[in-house]
CSV table of C-alpha atoms in Angstrom, one decimal:
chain,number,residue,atom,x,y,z
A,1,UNK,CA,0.0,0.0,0.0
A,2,UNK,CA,1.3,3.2,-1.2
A,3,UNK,CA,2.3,5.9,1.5
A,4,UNK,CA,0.8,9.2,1.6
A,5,UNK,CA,4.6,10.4,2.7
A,6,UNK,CA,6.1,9.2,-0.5
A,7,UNK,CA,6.9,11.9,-3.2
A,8,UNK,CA,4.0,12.1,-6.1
A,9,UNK,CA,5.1,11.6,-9.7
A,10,UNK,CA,5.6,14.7,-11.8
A,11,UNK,CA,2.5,14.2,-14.1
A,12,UNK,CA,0.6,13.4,-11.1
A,13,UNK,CA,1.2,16.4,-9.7
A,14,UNK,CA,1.0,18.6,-12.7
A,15,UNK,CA,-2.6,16.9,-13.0
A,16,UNK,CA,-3.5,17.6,-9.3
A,17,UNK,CA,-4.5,13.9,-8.5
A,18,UNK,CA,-3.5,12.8,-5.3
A,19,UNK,CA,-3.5,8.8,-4.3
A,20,UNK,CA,-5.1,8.8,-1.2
A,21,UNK,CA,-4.6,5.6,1.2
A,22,UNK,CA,-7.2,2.7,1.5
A,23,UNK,CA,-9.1,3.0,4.7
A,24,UNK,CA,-8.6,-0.2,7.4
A,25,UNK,CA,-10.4,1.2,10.1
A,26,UNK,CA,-14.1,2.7,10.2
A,27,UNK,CA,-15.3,5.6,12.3
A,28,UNK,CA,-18.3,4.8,14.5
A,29,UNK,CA,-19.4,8.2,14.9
A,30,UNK,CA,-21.7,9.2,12.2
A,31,UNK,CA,-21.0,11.7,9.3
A,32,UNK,CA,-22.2,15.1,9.8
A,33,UNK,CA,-24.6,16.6,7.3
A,34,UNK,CA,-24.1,20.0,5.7
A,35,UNK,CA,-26.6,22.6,6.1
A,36,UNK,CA,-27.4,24.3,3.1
A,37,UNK,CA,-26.9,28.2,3.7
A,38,UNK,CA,-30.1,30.0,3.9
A,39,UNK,CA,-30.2,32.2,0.7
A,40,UNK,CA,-32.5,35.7,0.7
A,41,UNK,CA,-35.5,35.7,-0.1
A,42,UNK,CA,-36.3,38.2,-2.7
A,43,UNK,CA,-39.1,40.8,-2.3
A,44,UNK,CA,-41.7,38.8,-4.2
A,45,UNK,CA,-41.4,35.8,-2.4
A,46,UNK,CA,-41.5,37.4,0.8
A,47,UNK,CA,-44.6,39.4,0.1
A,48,UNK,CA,-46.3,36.1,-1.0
A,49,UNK,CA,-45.1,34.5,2.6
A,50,UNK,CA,-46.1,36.8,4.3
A,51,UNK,CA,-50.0,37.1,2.8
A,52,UNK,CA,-49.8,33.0,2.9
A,53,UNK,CA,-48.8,32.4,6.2
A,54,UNK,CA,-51.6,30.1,7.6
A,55,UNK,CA,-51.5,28.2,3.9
A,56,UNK,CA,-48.5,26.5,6.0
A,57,UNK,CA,-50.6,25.5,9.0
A,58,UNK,CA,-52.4,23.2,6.4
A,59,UNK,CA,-52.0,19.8,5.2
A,60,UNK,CA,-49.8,19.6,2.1
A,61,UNK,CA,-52.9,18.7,-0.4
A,62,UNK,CA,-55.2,21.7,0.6
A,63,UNK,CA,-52.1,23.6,0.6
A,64,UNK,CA,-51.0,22.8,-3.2
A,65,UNK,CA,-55.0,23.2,-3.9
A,66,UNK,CA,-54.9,26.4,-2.2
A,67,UNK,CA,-51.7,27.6,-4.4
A,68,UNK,CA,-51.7,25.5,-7.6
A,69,UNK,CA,-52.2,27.5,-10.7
A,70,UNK,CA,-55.5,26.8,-12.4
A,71,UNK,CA,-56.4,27.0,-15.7
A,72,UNK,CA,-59.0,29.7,-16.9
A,73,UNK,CA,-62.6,28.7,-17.1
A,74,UNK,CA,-63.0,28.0,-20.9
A,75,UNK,CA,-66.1,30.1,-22.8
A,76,UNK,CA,-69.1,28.3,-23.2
A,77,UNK,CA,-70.1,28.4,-27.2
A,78,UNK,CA,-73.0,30.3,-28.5
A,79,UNK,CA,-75.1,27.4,-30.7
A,80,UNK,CA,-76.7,28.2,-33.7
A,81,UNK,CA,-79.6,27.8,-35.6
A,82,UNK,CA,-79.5,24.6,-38.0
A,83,UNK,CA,-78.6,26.4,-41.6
A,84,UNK,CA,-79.6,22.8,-43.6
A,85,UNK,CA,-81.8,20.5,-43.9
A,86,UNK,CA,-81.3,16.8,-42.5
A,87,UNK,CA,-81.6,13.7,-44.5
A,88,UNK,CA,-80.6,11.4,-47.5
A,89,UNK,CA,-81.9,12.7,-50.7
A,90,UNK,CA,-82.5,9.5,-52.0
A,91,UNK,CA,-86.2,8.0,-51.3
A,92,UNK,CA,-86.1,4.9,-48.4
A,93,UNK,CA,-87.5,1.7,-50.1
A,94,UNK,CA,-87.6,-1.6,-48.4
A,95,UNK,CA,-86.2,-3.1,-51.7
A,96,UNK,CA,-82.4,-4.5,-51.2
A,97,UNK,CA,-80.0,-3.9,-53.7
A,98,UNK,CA,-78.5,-6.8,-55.3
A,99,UNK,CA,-74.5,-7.5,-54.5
A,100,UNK,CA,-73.5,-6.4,-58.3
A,101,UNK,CA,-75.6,-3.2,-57.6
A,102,UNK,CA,-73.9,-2.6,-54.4
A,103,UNK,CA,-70.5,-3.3,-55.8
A,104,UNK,CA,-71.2,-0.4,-58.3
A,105,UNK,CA,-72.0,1.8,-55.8
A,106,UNK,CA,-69.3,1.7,-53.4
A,107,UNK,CA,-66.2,0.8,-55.9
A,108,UNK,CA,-67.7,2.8,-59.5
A,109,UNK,CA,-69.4,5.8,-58.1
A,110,UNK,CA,-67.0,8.4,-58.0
A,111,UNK,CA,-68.9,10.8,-55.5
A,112,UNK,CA,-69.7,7.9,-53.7
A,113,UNK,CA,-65.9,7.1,-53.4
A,114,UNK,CA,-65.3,11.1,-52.2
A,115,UNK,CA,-67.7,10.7,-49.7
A,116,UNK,CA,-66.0,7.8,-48.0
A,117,UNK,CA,-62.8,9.3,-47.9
A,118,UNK,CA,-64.3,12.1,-46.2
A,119,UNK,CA,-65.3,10.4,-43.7
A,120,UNK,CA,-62.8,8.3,-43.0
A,121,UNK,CA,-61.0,11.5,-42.5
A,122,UNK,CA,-63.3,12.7,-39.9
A,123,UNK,CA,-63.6,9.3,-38.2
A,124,UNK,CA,-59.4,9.7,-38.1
A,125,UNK,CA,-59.9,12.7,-36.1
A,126,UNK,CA,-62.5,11.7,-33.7
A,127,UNK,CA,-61.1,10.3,-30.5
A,128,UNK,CA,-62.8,7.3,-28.9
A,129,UNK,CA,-64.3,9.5,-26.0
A,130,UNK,CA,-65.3,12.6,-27.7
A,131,UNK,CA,-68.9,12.0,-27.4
A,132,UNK,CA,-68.2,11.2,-23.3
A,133,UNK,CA,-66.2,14.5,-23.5
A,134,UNK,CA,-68.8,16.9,-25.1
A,135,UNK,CA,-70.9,15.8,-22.6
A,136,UNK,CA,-68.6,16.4,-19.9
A,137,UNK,CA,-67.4,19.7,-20.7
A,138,UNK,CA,-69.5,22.6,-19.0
A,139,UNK,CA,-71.6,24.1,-22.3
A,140,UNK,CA,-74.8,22.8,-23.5
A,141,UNK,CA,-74.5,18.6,-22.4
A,142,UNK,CA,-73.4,17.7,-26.3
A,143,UNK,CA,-76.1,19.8,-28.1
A,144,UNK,CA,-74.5,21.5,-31.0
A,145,UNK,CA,-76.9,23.3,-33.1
A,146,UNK,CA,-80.7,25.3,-32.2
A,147,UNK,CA,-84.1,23.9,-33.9
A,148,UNK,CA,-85.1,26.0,-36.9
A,149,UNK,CA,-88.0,28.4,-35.7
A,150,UNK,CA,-89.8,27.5,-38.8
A,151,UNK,CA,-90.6,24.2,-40.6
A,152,UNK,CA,-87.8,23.1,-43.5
A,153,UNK,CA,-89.5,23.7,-47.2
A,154,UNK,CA,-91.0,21.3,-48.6
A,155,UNK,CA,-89.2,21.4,-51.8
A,156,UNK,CA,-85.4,22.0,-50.1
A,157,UNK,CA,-86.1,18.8,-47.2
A,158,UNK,CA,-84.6,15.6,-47.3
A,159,UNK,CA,-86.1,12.1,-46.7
A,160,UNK,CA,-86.0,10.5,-43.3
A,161,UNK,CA,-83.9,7.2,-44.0
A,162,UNK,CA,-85.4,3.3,-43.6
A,163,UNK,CA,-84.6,2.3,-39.9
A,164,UNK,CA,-85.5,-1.0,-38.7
A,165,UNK,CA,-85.7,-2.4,-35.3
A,166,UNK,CA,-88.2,-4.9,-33.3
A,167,UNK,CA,-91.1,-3.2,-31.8
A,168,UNK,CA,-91.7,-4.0,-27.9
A,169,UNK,CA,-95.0,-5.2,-28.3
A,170,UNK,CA,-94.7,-8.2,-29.9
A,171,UNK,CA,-91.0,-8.2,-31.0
A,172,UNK,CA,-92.1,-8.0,-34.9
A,173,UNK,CA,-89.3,-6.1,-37.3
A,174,UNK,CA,-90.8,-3.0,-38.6
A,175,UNK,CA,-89.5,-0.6,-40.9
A,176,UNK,CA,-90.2,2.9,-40.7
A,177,UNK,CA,-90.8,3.7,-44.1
A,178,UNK,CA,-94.2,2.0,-43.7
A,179,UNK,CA,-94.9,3.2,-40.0
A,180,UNK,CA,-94.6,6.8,-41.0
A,181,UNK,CA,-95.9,7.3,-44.4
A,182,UNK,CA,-99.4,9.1,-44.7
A,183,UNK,CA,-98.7,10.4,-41.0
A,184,UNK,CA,-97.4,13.6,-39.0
A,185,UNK,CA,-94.8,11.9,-37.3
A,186,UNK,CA,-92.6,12.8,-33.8
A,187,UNK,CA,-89.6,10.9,-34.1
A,188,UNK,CA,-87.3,10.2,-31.3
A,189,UNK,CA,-83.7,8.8,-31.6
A,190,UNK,CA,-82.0,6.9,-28.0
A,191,UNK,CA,-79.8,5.5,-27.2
A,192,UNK,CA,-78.9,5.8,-23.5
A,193,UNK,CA,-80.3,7.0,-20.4
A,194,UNK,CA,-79.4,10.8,-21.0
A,195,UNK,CA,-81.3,10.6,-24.6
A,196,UNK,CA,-84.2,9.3,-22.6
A,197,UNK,CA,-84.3,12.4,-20.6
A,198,UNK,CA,-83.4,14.6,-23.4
A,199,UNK,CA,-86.4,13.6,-26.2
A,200,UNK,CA,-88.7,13.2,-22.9
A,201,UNK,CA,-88.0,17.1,-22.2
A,202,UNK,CA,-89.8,17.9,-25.8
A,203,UNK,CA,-92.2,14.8,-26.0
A,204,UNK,CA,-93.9,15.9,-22.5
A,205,UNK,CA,-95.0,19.1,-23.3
A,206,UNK,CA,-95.9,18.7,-26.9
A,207,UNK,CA,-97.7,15.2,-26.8
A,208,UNK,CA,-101.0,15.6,-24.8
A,209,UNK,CA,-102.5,18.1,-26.7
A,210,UNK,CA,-101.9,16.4,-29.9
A,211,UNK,CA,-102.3,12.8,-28.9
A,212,UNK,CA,-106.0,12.4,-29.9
A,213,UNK,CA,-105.7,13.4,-33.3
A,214,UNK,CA,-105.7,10.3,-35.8
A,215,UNK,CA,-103.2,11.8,-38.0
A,216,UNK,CA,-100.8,12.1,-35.6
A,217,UNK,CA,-98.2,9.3,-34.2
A,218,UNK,CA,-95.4,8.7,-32.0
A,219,UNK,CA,-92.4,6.7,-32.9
A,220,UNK,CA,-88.9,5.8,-30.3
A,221,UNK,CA,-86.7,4.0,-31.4
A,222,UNK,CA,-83.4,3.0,-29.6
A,223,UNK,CA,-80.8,2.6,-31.1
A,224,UNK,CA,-77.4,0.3,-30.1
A,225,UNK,CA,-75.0,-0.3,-32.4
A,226,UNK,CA,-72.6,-2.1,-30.2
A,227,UNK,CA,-73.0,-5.6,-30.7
A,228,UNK,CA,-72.1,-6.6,-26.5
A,229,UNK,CA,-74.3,-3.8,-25.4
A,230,UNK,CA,-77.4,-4.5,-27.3
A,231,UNK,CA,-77.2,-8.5,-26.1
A,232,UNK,CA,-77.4,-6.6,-22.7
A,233,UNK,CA,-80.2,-3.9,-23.6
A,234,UNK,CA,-82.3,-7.3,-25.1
A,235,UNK,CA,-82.0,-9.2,-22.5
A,236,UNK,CA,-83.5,-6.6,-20.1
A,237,UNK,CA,-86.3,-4.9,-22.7
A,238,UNK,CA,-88.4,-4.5,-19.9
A,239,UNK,CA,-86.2,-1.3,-19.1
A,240,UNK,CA,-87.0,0.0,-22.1
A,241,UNK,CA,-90.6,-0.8,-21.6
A,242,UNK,CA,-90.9,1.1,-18.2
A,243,UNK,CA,-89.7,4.8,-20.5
A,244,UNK,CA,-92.4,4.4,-22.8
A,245,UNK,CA,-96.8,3.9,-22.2
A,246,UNK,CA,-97.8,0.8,-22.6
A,247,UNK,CA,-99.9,2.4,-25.4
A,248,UNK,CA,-97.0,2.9,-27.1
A,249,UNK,CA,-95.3,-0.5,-27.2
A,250,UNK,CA,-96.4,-0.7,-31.1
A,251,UNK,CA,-94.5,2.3,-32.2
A,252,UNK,CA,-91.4,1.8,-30.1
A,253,UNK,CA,-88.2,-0.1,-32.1
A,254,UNK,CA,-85.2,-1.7,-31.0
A,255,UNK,CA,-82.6,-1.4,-33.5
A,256,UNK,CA,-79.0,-2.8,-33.9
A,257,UNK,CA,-78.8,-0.8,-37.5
A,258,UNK,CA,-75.7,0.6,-38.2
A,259,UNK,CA,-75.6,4.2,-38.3
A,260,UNK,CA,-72.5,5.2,-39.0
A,261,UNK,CA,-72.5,6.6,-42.8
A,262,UNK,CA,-76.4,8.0,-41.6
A,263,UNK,CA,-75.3,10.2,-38.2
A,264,UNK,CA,-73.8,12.9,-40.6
A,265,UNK,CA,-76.7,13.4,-43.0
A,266,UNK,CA,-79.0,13.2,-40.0
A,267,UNK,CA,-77.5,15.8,-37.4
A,268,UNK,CA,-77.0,13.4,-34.7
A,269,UNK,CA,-72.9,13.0,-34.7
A,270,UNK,CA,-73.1,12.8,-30.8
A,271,UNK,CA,-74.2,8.7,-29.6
A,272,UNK,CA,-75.0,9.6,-26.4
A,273,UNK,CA,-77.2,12.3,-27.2
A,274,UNK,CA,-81.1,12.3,-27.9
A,275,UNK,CA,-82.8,14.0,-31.0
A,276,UNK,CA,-86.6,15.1,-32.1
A,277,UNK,CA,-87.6,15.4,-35.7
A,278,UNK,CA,-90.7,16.1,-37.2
A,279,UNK,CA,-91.8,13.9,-40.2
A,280,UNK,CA,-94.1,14.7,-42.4
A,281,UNK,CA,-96.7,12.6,-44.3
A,282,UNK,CA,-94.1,12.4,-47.2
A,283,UNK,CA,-91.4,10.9,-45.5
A,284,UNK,CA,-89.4,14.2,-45.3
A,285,UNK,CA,-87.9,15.9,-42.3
A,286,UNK,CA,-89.9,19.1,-41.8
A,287,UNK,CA,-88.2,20.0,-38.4
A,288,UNK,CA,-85.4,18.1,-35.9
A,289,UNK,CA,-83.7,19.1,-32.7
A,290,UNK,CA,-80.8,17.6,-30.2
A,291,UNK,CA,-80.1,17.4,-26.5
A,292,UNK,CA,-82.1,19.3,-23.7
A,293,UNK,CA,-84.8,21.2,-25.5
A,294,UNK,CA,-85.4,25.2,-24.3
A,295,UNK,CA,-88.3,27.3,-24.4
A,296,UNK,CA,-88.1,28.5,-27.7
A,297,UNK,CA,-87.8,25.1,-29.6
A,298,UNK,CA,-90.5,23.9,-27.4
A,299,UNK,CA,-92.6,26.5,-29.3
A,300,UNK,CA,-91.5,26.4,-32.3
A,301,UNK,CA,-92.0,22.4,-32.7
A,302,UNK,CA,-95.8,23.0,-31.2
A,303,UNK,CA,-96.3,25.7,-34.0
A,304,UNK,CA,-94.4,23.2,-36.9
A,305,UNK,CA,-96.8,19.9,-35.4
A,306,UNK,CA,-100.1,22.1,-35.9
A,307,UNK,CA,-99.5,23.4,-39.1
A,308,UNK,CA,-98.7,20.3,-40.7
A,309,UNK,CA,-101.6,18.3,-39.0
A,310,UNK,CA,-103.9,21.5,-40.5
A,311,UNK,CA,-102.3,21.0,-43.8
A,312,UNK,CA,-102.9,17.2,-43.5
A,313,UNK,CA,-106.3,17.8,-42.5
A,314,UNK,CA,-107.0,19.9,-45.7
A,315,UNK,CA,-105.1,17.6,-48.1
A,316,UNK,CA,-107.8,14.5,-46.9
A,317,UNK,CA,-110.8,16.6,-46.6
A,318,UNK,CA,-110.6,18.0,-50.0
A,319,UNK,CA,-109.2,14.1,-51.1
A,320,UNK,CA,-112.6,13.0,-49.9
A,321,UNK,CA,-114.6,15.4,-51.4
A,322,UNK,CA,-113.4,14.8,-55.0
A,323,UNK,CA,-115.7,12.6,-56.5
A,324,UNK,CA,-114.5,8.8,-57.8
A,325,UNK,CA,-113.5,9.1,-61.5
């Protein structure tokens, strides 16, 4: 073992190493710790110490709560009125296209081909939870758009697409391009127990007064397009049975459709929202709305309903007047 007497080597001195001696023995008293040497506070920290001095009486959870630096509150949107009209342009028929028919449609239609791209773009962008999210974030509880105040033109709406589901009644599949031709029609989309709530806040109010008029019907349907969750939702119907009047059982649908290339098109982008639209005898949206429903859509869709049952009304009385040719 090497000496710390002995002389150093020239390069190890020039390089200010040193060989230190290997320790034999070992001290039993314990190393003493270094205290760090207070440094001044400057002016700002001080002030806030001295406004914050029972912060430090608290536990160290309600004290970071107490300090931490919170984001600002975002701005809740402004909605605004729906600026088109909802639905396919094509009239729903209960006849199925043949594979060669479908093949030319999806691979040899070159708008057809655009639209798909489109949205596969906006499916790209969608995160899983952005329906949970909308809900979630203080604003409107996912409604994104206002009902019209007045009813869609005739000429400038679109058709209500064919959506099939089993009825609760007697579990028969219906379509409703045959429950709601020749009828004024108040649609309501579900899905979960939100939507429920939602198209019950416009259903309520409007439905009694116009209940007793033949030309008028009712129609929910509830839709789940995930396969697991509508073997749960069938297996316990009667849940669905205890939201609607037994009355009712005939008009109400269970459907597993999928709505995926239809939610665009028909203003309901949001799955856990619920929507109202008003069909007319035609098959043609005359009026929809989404989520919670306010005063002034609770008006307007009472005004749209009577004017098309009075226009109804006129269209059969004067049909039944006309002589047979």
């Amino acid at each position: 073992m090497l000496s710390s007497n002995l002389p150093l080597h020239p390069f190890l001195r020039r390089s200010g190493c040193y060989l230190r001696p290997r320790r034999t023995t070992y001290s039993t008293k314990p190393d003493k710790k270094e205290v760090p040497i207070p440094t001044p506070r400057s002016a700002s920290v001080r002030k806030w110490a001295d406004e914050n001095q029972d912060l430090h009486s608290q536990p160290s959870v309600a004290r970071w709560a107490a300090t931490a630096r919170r984001p600002p509150d975002r701005a809740i949107p402004t909605l605004k009125l729906l600026d088109r009209p909802l639905g396919v342009r094509e009239r729903p028929t209960l006849v199925k296209q043949t594979r060669l028919q479908r093949i030319k449609d999806i691979w040899l239609n070159e708008p057809t081909i655009l639209e798909e791209r489109k949205h596969l773009i906006k499916q790209l962008n969608k995160g899983y939870y952005t329906d949970v999210a909308k809900l979630i974030r203080p604003g409107h509880m996912g409604k994104t758009w206002l009902a019209p105040e007045v009813l869609i033109r005739e000429d400038k709406a679109l058709y209500l697409p064919n959506i099939k589901g089993k009825d609760l009644e007697k579990k028969e599949q219906k379509h409703t391009t045959l429950m709601c031709y020749g009828k004024i029609t108040l649609l309501a989309i579900e899905s979960t127990e939100l939507s429920v709530l939602q198209t019950r806040s416009f259903i309520q109010t409007v439905h009694p007064r116009f209940e007793s008029n033949p030309l008028y019907q009712r129609v929910h349907i509830n839709i789940q397009e995930n396969m697991l969750k509508a073997m749960v939702v069938n297996l316990f119907l009667h849940n669905l049975r205890a939201n609607v009047p037994k009355e009712l059982y005939g008009n109400s649908l269970f459907s597993t459709q999928n709505m995926e290339y239809l939610r665009e098109p028909m203003g309901c982008v949001n799955k856990m929202v619920g929507y109202v639209y008003l069909i007319d005898e035609n098959l043609k949206i005359r009026w929809a709305a989404g989520g919670d429903a306010t005063l002034a859509e609770l008006q307007a869709l009472e005004t749209c309903l009577s004017v098309l049952l009075k226009r109804l009304e006129e269209k059969t009385g004067k049909e039944k007047q006309q002589p047979p040719s």
